[in-house]
Amino acid sequence: MPLFSQTTFLRKLQDYYASECQNPRKTWAAINVVLALGTRLPTSPSDDLDLQNEDGQVAKYVSNVQSVLSELVTRDVDLLSLQIILGLVIIFNSLKDSSPAVVLIGTAIRLAHRLRLHSRDHQHNSPDEALQRSRVFWIAYLFDKDICIRHHTPAVQADDDIDLDLPSDMPPDGAGNVYAKDGRFLVNFFRLRLRLAHVQGQVYDQLFSTRASKITPQERQRRVALLHNQLERWRLTVPPELQADVVTEHANRTTVFWLCMTHFSYLGCLVMIHGMWSHDAEWRKRLKPSTFGSDDIDRPISPPPLPGGWKYCVHMSRHCMMLMCRAPLSDCSIWTNGCAYFSALIIILANLLENPMHKAVDDDLRLTNYAVGIFDRMSDASSIVQMKRLNVVAAELDRRARLAVKHVRHFIAVNGSPPLERQYHREIDEGSLTGLQWDWGDDGVEAWPNMDVSLNDAYSSIIFGSELPGVEFGPFDNWMETQMGKLFSPPHMLPKLFAQEDTVNVRTTRLQTVVQNVETP
C-alpha cells in the first residue's frame, strides 16, 4: 500500500541528514516508522517462523515514534503526521496485542478530517500532492473498516461523507499492481482491498451496530442475504489466479503474503455475516461433550439445522486453511490472520463432528492437524490465558473429530452401515478433558484476545438472490452494480499437502497438563 511517496520521503531523508530539515523530530519519527514497517512486514517472507519473540528492533523503532506522538497530533498537523500515525496502526495491527491500533485509527481519521482529505478540496495542490493525499485517506479508510469489524467497534469514517473517487485501477506509478509469475497484470491490490473494506464496514453497520440490534428477524435475514451477495460480488472481482485455493501457484511470495491476509479478512467477514458465532447457535452447543443415558441410545433424534450458509462457510474455510499451509509464514501474518484462522479451524472441526463421512475427511484432518500445531506454537508464544484456553479447545475438538471418524469407519466396516449420531458422540465424549471451558465467555466466541466477533442473535436460513435492492454509498456506487455472476465455485479436493503426523496422543497428554495449569474463571 502506497503510504509514502518515494520521491517525497527520500527528499525529506536527504534534508534530515543534511541538517536542512524544518521539523527534524517529525522526520525522525517518519524514518523510524519506515524502518519498523520494513522490518515487520518482510518483502520476502520465509518459512522460518519464530513466534516466541517479536522483533526487538521493531519495538525500538515504535518506541522512538511514540516518544513524539503527542507532538504529531497537537502541533503543526500535516500529511506527514498522519502518515506516521497510520504507519503505527499498520504495525500494531500485526502484533500479538493489536488493541492500540483501535485508538490510533480513530486519531488518524480525525486528523484526515482536519486536513480535509475526505473531500475534493485540492485546488491548491499539485497533481502529485493530490494523489498522495487521496492515497493516505484511503489507507486510513481501509484500516478504519478492517479494525471496526475485527474489534467490533464502530468505524469513524462514514461512507456517505466521502467526496473522493476510488484510487485508479491503473495508477500512473503502478503502486499496488499485482502481476502473475509470467508477468501478466492481474489487479490493483490497493483498489481490490478497499472494496473489501467497504463491505466490512457495511457488515458492521447493518448487523452489529446499536441501530441494527433493533431490527426485526425478517429484516436481519434480508440484510444477511444482501451482504452475502455484496461480499461474493467482491470475491468475483478477484482474478481466478488469485483465489485462495490457487494463489500460491500464480503469484510470488510477497504477493501471496498480502493476499493471504486479504483472503482471511474475507473469511472473517463471511463468517460474521452468517452469524456463525451467535451465542445461541445450536452448532456451538453441539460441540460440547454431552452424556446420553443407555436407555435412549436408540431413540431417533433430529438435531437443529446448521446455520444458513454453513456449507459455503465450510468450503471457504477449507480453502483458506489450504492457503495457510502453502503460503510463506511470518509471525506478522500469523497474528494478523489468527482470529479468522481459528474460526476456519473450528468450523472444519465442527463439520467433521457433524458429518464424519464426507468425501474430504482425510484432507480436512490433515488441515486441522497442521492448524492445531500452529495454535500450539501461538499458545506457547503468548502469555494471555485466553489464548491458551482457545488452544486447548481447538486441540480437544481435533481429538474428538478424529475419534468420531475412526469410530464411524470401524462401525461401517463391522456392520455395513453408519451408526446413529448418539452412538459415536457418546463414545468420543467419554474421553473428553475435564476442566475445559466450553462456553467461551458470556457473549459468544469473542474469544480471540483483544477481539470481539460475537453476535447476540442467530440467523435464519440464508436467501440467495441477485434481485435484492442494491446499496448505494458514495464512491462505491458504480462498483456495487457489478453483475452477480456465479455465486459458488465448485469445491476442489485437497491435494496431500503434507504427510499425516501421528501427534494426537502426544497432543492429548500435553493438553491434560495445560488444562491443569490454566485458571478457570
Coordinates of C-alpha atoms in Angstrom, one line a residue:
M1 CA 0.0 0.0 0.0
P2 CA 1.4 3.4 -1.0
L3 CA 1.6 5.1 2.4
F4 CA 4.6 7.2 1.5
S5 CA 5.6 8.8 -1.8
Q6 CA 9.1 7.5 -2.5
T7 CA 10.2 10.8 -4.0
T8 CA 8.9 12.9 -1.2
F9 CA 10.2 10.6 1.5
L10 CA 13.7 10.4 0.0
R11 CA 13.8 14.2 -0.2
K12 CA 12.9 14.5 3.5
L13 CA 15.5 11.9 4.3
Q14 CA 18.2 13.8 2.4
D15 CA 17.2 17.0 4.1
Y16 CA 17.3 15.4 7.5
Y17 CA 20.9 14.1 7.2
A18 CA 21.9 17.4 5.6
S19 CA 20.6 19.2 8.7
E20 CA 18.2 21.2 6.5
C21 CA 15.0 19.7 7.8
Q22 CA 12.4 22.2 9.1
N23 CA 10.9 19.7 11.6
P24 CA 13.6 17.2 12.4
R25 CA 11.7 15.4 15.2
K26 CA 8.8 14.6 12.9
T27 CA 11.1 13.5 10.1
W28 CA 13.0 11.3 12.6
A29 CA 9.7 9.7 13.6
A30 CA 8.8 9.1 9.9
I31 CA 12.2 7.4 9.4
N32 CA 11.6 5.2 12.4
V33 CA 8.1 4.2 11.1
V34 CA 9.5 3.3 7.7
L35 CA 12.3 1.2 9.3
A36 CA 9.7 -0.6 11.5
L37 CA 7.4 -1.3 8.6
G38 CA 10.3 -2.7 6.6
T39 CA 11.3 -4.9 9.5
R40 CA 7.9 -6.1 10.5
L41 CA 6.4 -6.6 7.0
P42 CA 9.0 -8.6 5.1
T43 CA 9.3 -8.1 1.4
S44 CA 10.4 -11.7 1.1
P45 CA 8.6 -13.8 3.8
S46 CA 10.3 -17.1 4.7
D47 CA 9.2 -20.3 6.2
D48 CA 11.4 -19.7 9.3
L49 CA 8.6 -19.0 11.7
D50 CA 9.5 -17.7 15.2
L51 CA 6.5 -16.8 17.3
Q52 CA 8.3 -16.7 20.6
N53 CA 9.9 -13.3 20.4
E54 CA 8.7 -10.3 18.4
D55 CA 11.5 -8.4 16.8
G56 CA 13.2 -6.2 19.4
Q57 CA 14.3 -3.8 16.7
V58 CA 10.7 -3.1 15.7
A59 CA 9.9 -2.4 19.4
K60 CA 12.7 0.1 19.5
Y61 CA 11.6 1.9 16.3
V62 CA 8.0 2.1 17.6
S63 CA 9.1 3.4 21.0
N64 CA 11.0 6.2 19.2
V65 CA 7.9 7.2 17.3
Q66 CA 5.7 7.0 20.4
S67 CA 8.1 9.4 22.2
V68 CA 6.9 12.2 19.8
L69 CA 3.3 11.1 19.3
S70 CA 1.8 13.9 21.2
E71 CA 3.6 16.4 19.0
L72 CA 2.3 14.7 15.9
V73 CA -1.4 15.3 16.9
T74 CA -1.2 18.7 18.5
R75 CA 1.5 20.8 16.7
D76 CA 1.6 21.7 13.1
V77 CA -0.5 18.8 11.9
D78 CA 0.2 17.9 8.3
L79 CA 0.1 14.9 5.9
L80 CA 3.4 13.5 7.3
S81 CA 1.9 13.5 10.9
L82 CA -1.0 11.4 9.5
Q83 CA 1.3 9.0 7.6
I84 CA 3.4 8.4 10.7
I85 CA 0.3 7.5 12.8
L86 CA -1.0 5.2 10.0
G87 CA 2.3 3.5 10.0
L88 CA 1.9 2.8 13.7
V89 CA -1.6 1.5 13.0
I90 CA -0.3 -1.0 10.4
I91 CA 2.4 -2.2 12.8
F92 CA 0.2 -2.6 15.8
N93 CA -2.4 -4.4 13.7
S94 CA 0.2 -7.1 13.0
L95 CA 1.3 -7.7 16.6
K96 CA 0.1 -10.1 19.3
D97 CA -1.7 -7.3 21.0
S98 CA -3.4 -5.2 18.3
S99 CA -5.6 -3.1 20.7
P100 CA -3.5 0.1 20.3
A101 CA -4.5 0.2 16.7
V102 CA -8.1 0.7 17.7
V103 CA -7.3 4.0 19.4
L104 CA -4.7 5.2 16.8
I105 CA -7.0 4.6 13.8
G106 CA -9.6 6.9 15.4
T107 CA -7.0 9.6 15.8
A108 CA -5.8 9.1 12.2
I109 CA -9.3 9.5 10.8
R110 CA -9.8 12.7 12.8
L111 CA -6.5 14.1 11.5
A112 CA -7.6 13.2 8.0
H113 CA -10.8 15.2 8.5
R114 CA -8.8 18.2 9.8
L115 CA -6.7 18.0 6.7
R116 CA -9.8 17.8 4.5
L117 CA -8.5 14.6 2.9
H118 CA -12.0 13.2 2.5
S119 CA -13.1 15.9 0.1
R120 CA -12.1 17.2 -3.4
D121 CA -10.6 20.3 -1.8
H122 CA -7.3 20.0 -3.7
Q123 CA -7.4 23.3 -5.6
H124 CA -4.1 24.4 -4.1
N125 CA -2.3 21.1 -4.5
S126 CA -0.3 19.8 -7.5
P127 CA -1.4 16.5 -9.1
D128 CA 1.3 14.6 -7.2
E129 CA 0.2 16.1 -3.9
A130 CA -3.5 15.4 -4.6
L131 CA -2.6 11.8 -5.5
Q132 CA -0.7 11.4 -2.2
R133 CA -3.4 12.9 -0.1
S134 CA -6.0 10.7 -1.7
R135 CA -4.0 7.6 -1.1
V136 CA -3.3 8.4 2.5
F137 CA -7.0 9.0 3.1
W138 CA -8.0 5.7 1.5
I139 CA -5.4 3.8 3.6
A140 CA -6.9 5.3 6.7
Y141 CA -10.4 4.3 5.5
L142 CA -9.2 0.7 4.8
F143 CA -7.9 0.2 8.3
D144 CA -10.8 2.0 9.9
K145 CA -13.2 -0.5 8.4
D146 CA -11.0 -3.5 9.0
I147 CA -10.4 -2.7 12.6
C148 CA -14.1 -1.9 13.0
I149 CA -15.2 -5.4 12.2
R150 CA -12.3 -7.2 13.8
H151 CA -12.6 -5.4 17.1
H152 CA -16.4 -5.0 16.9
T153 CA -16.2 -1.2 17.3
P154 CA -18.0 1.5 15.2
A155 CA -16.0 2.9 12.3
V156 CA -15.2 6.6 12.4
Q157 CA -15.5 7.4 8.7
A158 CA -19.0 7.4 7.3
D159 CA -19.2 6.3 3.7
D160 CA -21.7 9.0 2.7
D161 CA -19.3 11.7 3.9
I162 CA -16.6 10.9 1.3
D163 CA -16.2 13.1 -1.8
L164 CA -13.4 11.3 -3.5
D165 CA -13.0 8.9 -6.3
L166 CA -11.6 5.4 -5.6
P167 CA -7.9 5.0 -6.5
S168 CA -7.3 4.2 -10.1
D169 CA -7.1 0.5 -11.0
M170 CA -4.2 1.5 -13.3
P171 CA -2.2 4.1 -11.3
P172 CA 0.5 6.0 -13.2
D173 CA 3.3 4.8 -11.0
G174 CA 1.9 1.2 -10.8
A175 CA 1.6 1.4 -7.0
G176 CA -0.3 -1.7 -5.7
N177 CA -0.3 -3.5 -9.1
V178 CA -0.2 -7.3 -8.8
Y179 CA 1.4 -9.4 -11.6
A180 CA 1.4 -13.1 -12.2
K181 CA 4.6 -15.0 -12.3
D182 CA 4.6 -14.8 -16.0
G183 CA 4.5 -11.0 -15.9
R184 CA 0.8 -10.5 -16.7
F185 CA -1.0 -7.7 -14.9
L186 CA -3.8 -9.1 -12.8
V187 CA -5.3 -6.5 -10.5
N188 CA -4.5 -3.4 -8.4
F189 CA -4.3 -4.7 -4.8
F190 CA -5.0 -1.4 -3.2
R191 CA -8.3 -0.9 -5.0
L192 CA -9.3 -4.5 -4.5
R193 CA -8.6 -4.3 -0.8
L194 CA -10.5 -1.0 -0.5
R195 CA -13.6 -2.6 -1.9
L196 CA -13.5 -5.4 0.7
A197 CA -13.1 -2.7 3.4
H198 CA -16.3 -1.1 2.2
V199 CA -18.2 -4.4 2.6
Q200 CA -16.6 -4.9 6.0
G201 CA -18.0 -1.5 7.1
Q202 CA -21.4 -2.4 5.8
V203 CA -21.4 -5.7 7.7
Y204 CA -20.9 -3.8 11.0
D205 CA -23.3 -1.1 10.2
Q206 CA -26.2 -3.4 9.1
L207 CA -25.7 -6.3 11.5
F208 CA -23.6 -5.2 14.6
S209 CA -24.4 -1.5 15.2
T210 CA -26.7 -0.4 18.0
R211 CA -29.2 0.6 15.4
A212 CA -29.0 -2.9 13.8
S213 CA -29.8 -4.6 17.1
K214 CA -33.4 -3.2 17.0
I215 CA -34.4 -4.6 13.6
T216 CA -36.8 -7.5 13.1
P217 CA -35.6 -11.1 12.4
Q218 CA -37.1 -10.8 8.9
E219 CA -35.1 -7.6 8.2
R220 CA -32.0 -9.1 9.6
Q221 CA -32.4 -12.1 7.3
R222 CA -32.8 -9.8 4.3
R223 CA -29.7 -7.9 5.3
V224 CA -27.7 -11.1 5.7
A225 CA -28.7 -12.2 2.1
L226 CA -27.8 -8.8 0.7
L227 CA -24.5 -8.6 2.5
H228 CA -23.6 -12.1 1.4
N229 CA -24.3 -11.1 -2.2
Q230 CA -22.1 -8.0 -1.9
L231 CA -19.3 -10.0 -0.4
E232 CA -19.5 -12.6 -3.2
R233 CA -19.5 -9.8 -5.8
W234 CA -16.2 -8.7 -4.3
R235 CA -14.8 -12.2 -4.4
L236 CA -15.7 -12.5 -8.1
T237 CA -13.6 -9.4 -8.8
V238 CA -10.5 -11.3 -7.6
P239 CA -8.8 -12.8 -10.6
P240 CA -9.1 -16.6 -10.9
E241 CA -5.3 -16.8 -10.5
L242 CA -5.5 -15.1 -7.1
Q243 CA -8.3 -17.1 -5.5
A244 CA -7.4 -18.7 -2.2
D245 CA -7.1 -22.2 -3.4
V246 CA -4.6 -21.4 -6.3
V247 CA -2.9 -18.1 -5.5
T248 CA 0.4 -19.8 -4.4
E249 CA 0.7 -21.3 -7.9
H250 CA 0.4 -17.9 -9.8
A251 CA 1.9 -15.2 -7.6
N252 CA 5.3 -14.5 -6.0
R253 CA 5.9 -14.8 -2.3
T254 CA 5.4 -11.2 -1.4
T255 CA 2.1 -11.0 -3.3
V256 CA 0.9 -14.2 -1.6
F257 CA 1.8 -12.7 1.8
W258 CA -0.5 -9.8 1.3
L259 CA -3.3 -11.7 -0.5
C260 CA -3.3 -14.3 2.3
M261 CA -4.2 -11.5 4.8
T262 CA -6.9 -10.4 2.4
H263 CA -8.5 -13.8 2.0
F264 CA -8.6 -14.3 5.7
S265 CA -10.2 -10.9 6.1
Y266 CA -12.8 -12.1 3.5
L267 CA -13.4 -15.3 5.5
G268 CA -13.8 -13.4 8.8
C269 CA -16.4 -11.2 7.1
L270 CA -18.2 -14.1 5.6
V271 CA -18.4 -16.0 9.0
M272 CA -19.7 -12.9 10.7
I273 CA -22.4 -12.3 8.1
H274 CA -23.8 -15.7 8.7
G275 CA -23.7 -15.4 12.4
M276 CA -21.6 -18.5 13.0
W277 CA -20.6 -17.2 16.4
S278 CA -24.0 -16.4 17.6
H279 CA -24.3 -17.0 21.4
D280 CA -27.3 -19.3 20.9
A281 CA -26.1 -21.0 17.8
E282 CA -27.1 -24.7 18.1
W283 CA -23.9 -26.0 16.3
R284 CA -21.8 -24.5 19.0
K285 CA -23.8 -26.1 21.7
R286 CA -23.4 -29.5 20.0
L287 CA -19.6 -29.2 20.2
K288 CA -19.8 -29.6 24.0
P289 CA -19.4 -33.1 25.4
S290 CA -22.7 -34.5 26.5
T291 CA -23.9 -37.5 28.4
F292 CA -26.5 -39.8 26.9
G293 CA -28.3 -42.4 29.0
S294 CA -28.2 -46.0 27.9
D295 CA -31.9 -46.1 27.7
D296 CA -32.1 -43.5 24.9
I297 CA -29.3 -44.5 22.6
D298 CA -31.6 -45.9 20.0
R299 CA -34.1 -43.1 20.3
P300 CA -34.1 -41.2 16.9
I301 CA -33.1 -37.6 17.2
S302 CA -33.5 -34.6 14.9
P303 CA -30.7 -32.2 15.6
P304 CA -31.4 -28.5 14.9
P305 CA -30.4 -27.3 11.5
L306 CA -26.9 -25.8 10.9
P307 CA -26.8 -22.1 10.3
G308 CA -27.7 -20.7 6.9
G309 CA -24.7 -20.7 4.6
W310 CA -22.9 -23.4 6.6
K311 CA -21.7 -25.5 3.6
Y312 CA -20.3 -22.4 1.9
C313 CA -18.5 -21.3 5.1
V314 CA -17.0 -24.8 5.3
H315 CA -16.0 -24.6 1.7
M316 CA -14.2 -21.2 2.0
S317 CA -12.7 -22.2 5.4
R318 CA -11.1 -25.2 3.8
H319 CA -9.7 -23.0 1.0
C320 CA -8.2 -20.5 3.5
M321 CA -6.7 -23.3 5.6
M322 CA -5.1 -24.7 2.5
L323 CA -3.7 -21.3 1.8
M324 CA -2.2 -21.1 5.2
C325 CA -0.5 -24.4 4.7
R326 CA 1.1 -23.3 1.4
A327 CA 1.8 -19.6 2.0
P328 CA 5.1 -18.3 3.3
L329 CA 4.6 -17.6 7.0
S330 CA 5.8 -14.9 9.4
D331 CA 4.7 -14.0 12.9
C332 CA 3.1 -10.9 11.3
S333 CA 0.8 -13.0 9.1
I334 CA 0.1 -15.5 11.8
W335 CA -1.1 -12.9 14.4
T336 CA -2.9 -10.8 11.8
N337 CA -4.8 -13.8 10.4
G338 CA -5.1 -15.7 13.7
C339 CA -8.7 -14.8 14.5
A340 CA -10.1 -15.9 11.1
Y341 CA -7.8 -18.9 11.0
F342 CA -9.2 -20.0 14.4
S343 CA -12.8 -19.6 13.0
A344 CA -11.9 -21.7 10.0
L345 CA -10.4 -24.4 12.2
I346 CA -13.4 -24.6 14.5
I347 CA -15.8 -24.7 11.5
I348 CA -13.9 -27.5 9.8
L349 CA -13.8 -29.5 13.1
A350 CA -17.5 -28.9 13.8
N351 CA -18.2 -30.1 10.3
L352 CA -16.2 -33.3 10.9
L353 CA -18.2 -34.0 14.1
E354 CA -21.5 -33.3 12.3
N355 CA -20.6 -35.4 9.2
P356 CA -17.6 -37.7 9.8
M357 CA -18.2 -39.5 6.5
H358 CA -18.0 -36.7 3.9
K359 CA -15.6 -37.0 1.0
A360 CA -12.9 -34.6 2.1
V361 CA -12.5 -36.1 5.6
D362 CA -8.8 -37.1 5.2
D363 CA -7.8 -33.8 3.7
D364 CA -9.6 -31.9 6.5
L365 CA -7.9 -34.0 9.1
R366 CA -4.5 -33.0 7.6
L367 CA -5.5 -29.4 7.6
T368 CA -6.7 -29.4 11.2
N369 CA -3.5 -31.2 12.3
Y370 CA -1.4 -28.5 10.8
A371 CA -3.6 -25.8 12.2
V372 CA -3.6 -27.2 15.8
G373 CA 0.2 -27.3 15.5
I374 CA 0.2 -23.6 14.6
F375 CA -2.0 -22.8 17.6
D376 CA 0.2 -24.8 19.9
R377 CA 3.1 -22.5 18.9
M378 CA 0.9 -19.4 19.3
S379 CA -0.2 -20.5 22.7
D380 CA 3.4 -21.1 23.7
A381 CA 4.4 -17.7 22.5
S382 CA 1.5 -15.9 24.3
S383 CA 1.1 -15.2 28.0
I384 CA -2.6 -14.4 27.6
V385 CA -4.7 -17.1 29.4
Q386 CA -7.5 -16.7 26.9
M387 CA -5.2 -17.6 24.1
K388 CA -4.2 -20.8 25.9
R389 CA -7.8 -21.7 26.6
L390 CA -8.6 -21.4 22.9
N391 CA -5.7 -23.6 22.0
V392 CA -7.0 -26.3 24.4
V393 CA -10.5 -26.1 23.0
A394 CA -9.2 -26.4 19.4
A395 CA -6.9 -29.4 20.2
E396 CA -9.7 -31.2 22.2
L397 CA -12.1 -30.7 19.3
D398 CA -9.5 -32.1 16.9
R399 CA -9.1 -35.1 19.1
R400 CA -12.8 -35.7 19.2
A401 CA -13.2 -35.3 15.5
R402 CA -10.5 -37.9 14.8
L403 CA -12.2 -40.3 17.2
A404 CA -15.6 -39.7 15.5
V405 CA -14.1 -40.5 12.1
K406 CA -12.3 -43.6 13.5
H407 CA -15.4 -44.9 15.3
V408 CA -17.7 -44.4 12.3
R409 CA -15.3 -46.1 9.9
H410 CA -14.9 -49.1 12.2
F411 CA -18.7 -49.3 12.7
I412 CA -19.3 -49.3 9.0
A413 CA -16.6 -51.9 8.4
V414 CA -18.2 -54.2 11.0
N415 CA -21.9 -53.6 10.4
G416 CA -22.1 -52.3 6.9
S417 CA -24.0 -49.2 7.8
P418 CA -23.2 -46.0 9.7
P419 CA -24.0 -45.7 13.4
L420 CA -26.6 -43.4 14.9
E421 CA -25.2 -40.0 15.8
R422 CA -25.7 -40.6 19.6
Q423 CA -23.7 -43.7 19.5
Y424 CA -20.4 -42.2 18.2
H425 CA -20.9 -39.0 20.1
R426 CA -21.3 -40.9 23.3
E427 CA -18.0 -42.8 22.7
I428 CA -16.0 -39.8 21.9
D429 CA -17.4 -37.8 24.8
E430 CA -16.3 -40.4 27.3
G431 CA -12.7 -39.4 27.0
S432 CA -13.2 -35.6 27.0
L433 CA -11.0 -33.5 29.1
T434 CA -12.3 -32.3 32.4
G435 CA -12.0 -28.7 33.5
L436 CA -12.3 -27.4 29.9
Q437 CA -14.1 -24.1 29.4
W438 CA -16.6 -24.8 26.6
D439 CA -18.8 -21.7 26.9
W440 CA -16.1 -19.4 25.6
G441 CA -17.4 -16.4 27.6
D442 CA -20.6 -14.6 28.0
D443 CA -21.3 -13.2 24.6
G444 CA -20.1 -15.7 22.0
V445 CA -16.7 -16.7 20.6
E446 CA -15.4 -13.2 21.1
A447 CA -12.7 -15.3 22.4
W448 CA -9.8 -14.1 20.4
P449 CA -7.6 -12.0 22.5
N450 CA -8.5 -8.3 22.0
M451 CA -11.2 -9.2 19.6
D452 CA -14.9 -9.3 19.8
V453 CA -16.6 -11.2 17.0
S454 CA -19.7 -12.2 18.9
L455 CA -23.3 -12.0 17.8
N456 CA -26.3 -11.8 20.0
D457 CA -28.8 -13.2 17.5
A458 CA -28.8 -16.4 15.5
Y459 CA -29.8 -16.0 11.8
S460 CA -32.3 -17.9 9.8
S461 CA -31.5 -19.7 6.6
I462 CA -29.8 -17.6 4.0
I463 CA -31.8 -16.5 0.9
F464 CA -29.5 -16.1 -2.1
G465 CA -30.6 -13.9 -5.0
S466 CA -29.4 -11.2 -7.3
E467 CA -32.8 -9.4 -7.4
L468 CA -32.3 -7.7 -4.0
P469 CA -32.1 -3.9 -3.9
G470 CA -28.6 -2.5 -4.1
V471 CA -26.9 -0.4 -1.5
E472 CA -25.5 2.9 -2.7
F473 CA -22.7 4.5 -0.8
G474 CA -20.5 7.3 -2.1
P475 CA -17.7 6.3 -4.4
F476 CA -18.6 2.7 -4.3
D477 CA -21.9 3.1 -6.2
N478 CA -20.8 2.0 -9.6
W479 CA -18.9 -1.0 -8.3
M480 CA -21.9 -2.2 -6.4
E481 CA -23.8 -2.5 -9.7
T482 CA -21.4 -5.3 -10.8
Q483 CA -23.3 -8.4 -12.1
M484 CA -23.6 -11.2 -9.6
G485 CA -22.3 -13.9 -11.8
K486 CA -21.9 -17.4 -10.3
L487 CA -22.1 -17.4 -6.5
F488 CA -20.3 -20.5 -5.8
S489 CA -17.2 -22.0 -7.3
P490 CA -17.1 -25.8 -7.4
P491 CA -15.3 -27.4 -4.5
H492 CA -11.8 -28.8 -5.1
M493 CA -10.5 -31.8 -3.4
L494 CA -7.4 -31.1 -1.4
P495 CA -4.0 -32.4 -2.5
K496 CA -1.9 -34.1 0.0
L497 CA -0.2 -31.0 1.3
F498 CA 1.9 -32.8 3.9
A499 CA 2.4 -36.2 5.5
Q500 CA 0.0 -37.1 8.2
E501 CA 1.7 -36.9 11.6
D502 CA 0.8 -39.2 14.5
T503 CA 0.7 -36.4 17.0
V504 CA -2.7 -36.9 18.5
N505 CA -1.7 -38.9 21.5
V506 CA 1.2 -36.6 22.3
R507 CA -1.0 -33.6 22.0
T508 CA -3.7 -35.1 24.3
T509 CA -1.1 -35.7 27.0
R510 CA 0.2 -32.2 26.7
L511 CA -3.4 -30.8 26.8
Q512 CA -4.1 -32.6 30.1
T513 CA -1.1 -30.7 31.6
V514 CA -2.2 -27.4 30.1
V515 CA -5.8 -27.7 31.4
Q516 CA -4.5 -28.3 34.9
N517 CA -2.3 -25.2 34.7
V518 CA -4.9 -22.8 33.1
E519 CA -7.0 -21.0 35.6
T520 CA -10.8 -21.4 35.3
P521 CA -12.9 -18.3 35.5

